[in-house]
Amino acid sequence: MHLCRSLKMFPTMKKALYALFVLAFVCASCGHATLGKLVGSDRDEHGCIGSAGYTWSDARHDCIRLWEAGQYLDNGPQKIYLVYSTDSTYAEIFTADGKRVLCKRVKRQRVWNNKSGEGEVSINNGVLQVYVNHYTYTRKL
């Protein structure tokens, strides 16, 4: 009689062990290290999400997408973007090699320059000129 009771309980124990095994497997796979980072979790020190195309702009004090906020110039040795602050006090030059040059506007002029001479932006007679990396980019406005 004792043997009959054990045989009747066996299917119930088998289901319970199977359920415990499945639960353990699911829990172990949730914390697996090879799953990697979630998309969009690559924020930089300013909180900009690089995988979404955002980069920090010192001129705007915000995360921006260059192709949305900047003026594109490609008539030189490399492609550059030019971004102005909302009040036009600053102009920031972004180069294809990752260099960023922040230029401050000269009072009462349409010229922005960098104290170290790394870059300059000017608008004269409807022509935009951007000097960076020893080259002057021009574009008619």
Short mmCIF file of C-alpha atoms in Angstrom, two decimals:
data_model
loop_
_atom_site.label_atom_id
_atom_site.label_comp_id
_atom_site.label_asym_id
_atom_site.label_seq_id
_atom_site.Cartn_x
_atom_site.Cartn_y
_atom_site.Cartn_z
CA MET A 1 0.00 0.00 0.00
CA HIS A 2 2.87 2.35 0.74
CA LEU A 3 4.25 1.65 -2.75
CA CYS A 4 0.93 2.55 -4.42
CA ARG A 5 0.83 5.92 -2.71
CA SER A 6 4.39 6.71 -3.91
CA LEU A 7 3.53 5.83 -7.51
CA LYS A 8 0.47 8.08 -7.44
CA MET A 9 2.54 11.04 -6.19
CA PHE A 10 5.28 10.57 -8.82
CA PRO A 11 3.50 12.45 -11.68
CA THR A 12 2.79 15.40 -9.35
CA MET A 13 6.43 15.56 -8.22
CA LYS A 14 7.61 15.30 -11.81
CA LYS A 15 5.47 18.31 -12.80
CA ALA A 16 6.69 20.27 -9.79
CA LEU A 17 10.36 19.53 -10.59
CA TYR A 18 9.81 20.45 -14.24
CA ALA A 19 8.19 23.76 -13.24
CA LEU A 20 11.06 24.48 -10.84
CA PHE A 21 13.60 23.76 -13.60
CA VAL A 22 11.85 26.10 -16.07
CA LEU A 23 11.63 28.87 -13.45
CA ALA A 24 15.33 28.51 -12.61
CA PHE A 25 16.26 28.66 -16.31
CA VAL A 26 14.20 31.80 -16.93
CA CYS A 27 15.65 33.56 -13.88
CA ALA A 28 19.21 32.64 -14.86
CA SER A 29 18.80 33.91 -18.43
CA CYS A 30 17.40 37.28 -17.29
CA GLY A 31 20.64 38.25 -15.60
CA HIS A 32 22.96 36.87 -18.27
CA ALA A 33 25.91 39.19 -18.92
CA THR A 34 26.08 38.61 -22.67
CA LEU A 35 22.73 40.26 -23.35
CA GLY A 36 24.53 43.63 -23.64
CA LYS A 37 23.27 47.16 -23.14
CA LEU A 38 19.81 48.25 -24.12
CA VAL A 39 19.52 50.46 -27.19
CA GLY A 40 19.56 54.10 -26.09
CA SER A 41 21.41 53.41 -22.85
CA ASP A 42 24.65 54.95 -24.17
CA ARG A 43 24.31 58.39 -22.61
CA ASP A 44 27.44 60.52 -22.41
CA GLU A 45 28.46 62.79 -19.51
CA HIS A 46 25.89 65.39 -20.66
CA GLY A 47 23.06 62.86 -21.03
CA CYS A 48 23.15 62.81 -24.85
CA ILE A 49 22.27 59.50 -26.52
CA GLY A 50 24.91 58.90 -29.17
CA SER A 51 23.15 55.92 -30.76
CA ALA A 52 20.20 58.22 -31.52
CA GLY A 53 22.52 60.73 -33.21
CA TYR A 54 22.69 63.26 -30.38
CA THR A 55 25.86 65.11 -29.44
CA TRP A 56 26.50 67.85 -26.91
CA SER A 57 26.73 71.43 -28.15
CA ASP A 58 28.54 73.99 -26.00
CA ALA A 59 26.95 76.77 -28.05
CA ARG A 60 23.40 75.58 -27.37
CA HIS A 61 24.00 73.97 -23.96
CA ASP A 62 21.90 71.06 -25.14
CA CYS A 63 21.98 67.71 -26.90
CA ILE A 64 21.50 68.24 -30.63
CA ARG A 65 21.50 66.31 -33.88
CA LEU A 66 23.95 68.08 -36.15
CA TRP A 67 21.99 67.44 -39.34
CA GLU A 68 18.90 69.03 -37.75
CA ALA A 69 20.44 71.99 -35.92
CA GLY A 70 23.52 72.76 -37.98
CA GLN A 71 24.52 74.18 -41.34
CA TYR A 72 26.34 71.61 -43.45
CA LEU A 73 29.43 72.59 -45.43
CA ASP A 74 31.20 70.04 -47.63
CA ASN A 75 33.27 72.17 -50.01
CA GLY A 76 36.60 71.44 -48.33
CA PRO A 77 38.91 68.63 -47.27
CA GLN A 78 36.31 67.33 -44.79
CA LYS A 79 32.64 67.82 -44.04
CA ILE A 80 31.77 70.22 -41.24
CA TYR A 81 28.67 71.44 -39.42
CA LEU A 82 28.16 74.92 -38.03
CA VAL A 83 25.78 75.49 -35.11
CA TYR A 84 24.81 78.86 -33.63
CA SER A 85 23.59 79.50 -30.10
CA THR A 86 19.95 80.58 -29.96
CA ASP A 87 20.99 84.22 -29.36
CA SER A 88 23.85 84.06 -31.93
CA THR A 89 26.47 84.86 -29.29
CA TYR A 90 28.35 81.65 -30.11
CA ALA A 91 29.07 79.66 -33.24
CA GLU A 92 30.36 76.10 -32.86
CA ILE A 93 32.18 74.22 -35.59
CA PHE A 94 31.98 70.41 -35.68
CA THR A 95 34.48 68.66 -37.97
CA ALA A 96 34.30 65.13 -39.37
CA ASP A 97 37.35 64.09 -37.32
CA GLY A 98 35.52 64.91 -34.07
CA LYS A 99 37.09 68.30 -33.41
CA ARG A 100 34.82 70.98 -31.97
CA VAL A 101 35.69 74.67 -31.99
CA LEU A 102 33.61 77.20 -30.07
CA CYS A 103 33.76 80.78 -31.38
CA LYS A 104 32.39 83.89 -29.65
CA ARG A 105 30.80 86.76 -31.56
CA VAL A 106 32.72 90.01 -31.83
CA LYS A 107 30.49 92.86 -30.66
CA ARG A 108 28.51 94.66 -33.38
CA GLN A 109 30.04 92.51 -36.11
CA ARG A 110 29.06 89.38 -38.01
CA VAL A 111 32.27 87.65 -36.97
CA TRP A 112 32.76 84.86 -34.44
CA ASN A 113 36.28 83.83 -33.46
CA ASN A 114 38.15 81.52 -31.17
CA LYS A 115 40.80 83.06 -28.87
CA SER A 116 43.34 80.39 -29.79
CA GLY A 117 42.89 81.03 -33.53
CA GLU A 118 41.60 77.50 -34.22
CA GLY A 119 38.48 78.74 -35.95
CA GLU A 120 36.55 81.71 -37.22
CA VAL A 121 33.10 82.28 -38.70
CA SER A 122 32.14 85.38 -40.66
CA ILE A 123 29.30 86.59 -42.86
CA ASN A 124 30.19 89.24 -45.46
CA ASN A 125 28.02 90.34 -48.39
CA GLY A 126 25.81 87.26 -48.11
CA VAL A 127 28.72 84.82 -48.02
CA LEU A 128 29.37 82.55 -45.03
CA GLN A 129 33.03 81.79 -44.37
CA VAL A 130 34.18 79.19 -41.83
CA TYR A 131 37.88 78.80 -41.09
CA VAL A 132 38.94 75.59 -39.33
CA ASN A 133 41.84 73.14 -39.65
CA HIS A 134 43.81 75.59 -41.84
CA TYR A 135 41.06 75.76 -44.48
CA THR A 136 38.31 78.27 -45.27
CA TYR A 137 34.90 76.90 -46.25
CA THR A 138 32.57 79.25 -48.08
CA ARG A 139 28.87 79.17 -48.83
CA LYS A 140 26.52 81.70 -50.33
CA LEU A 141 23.58 82.47 -48.07
#
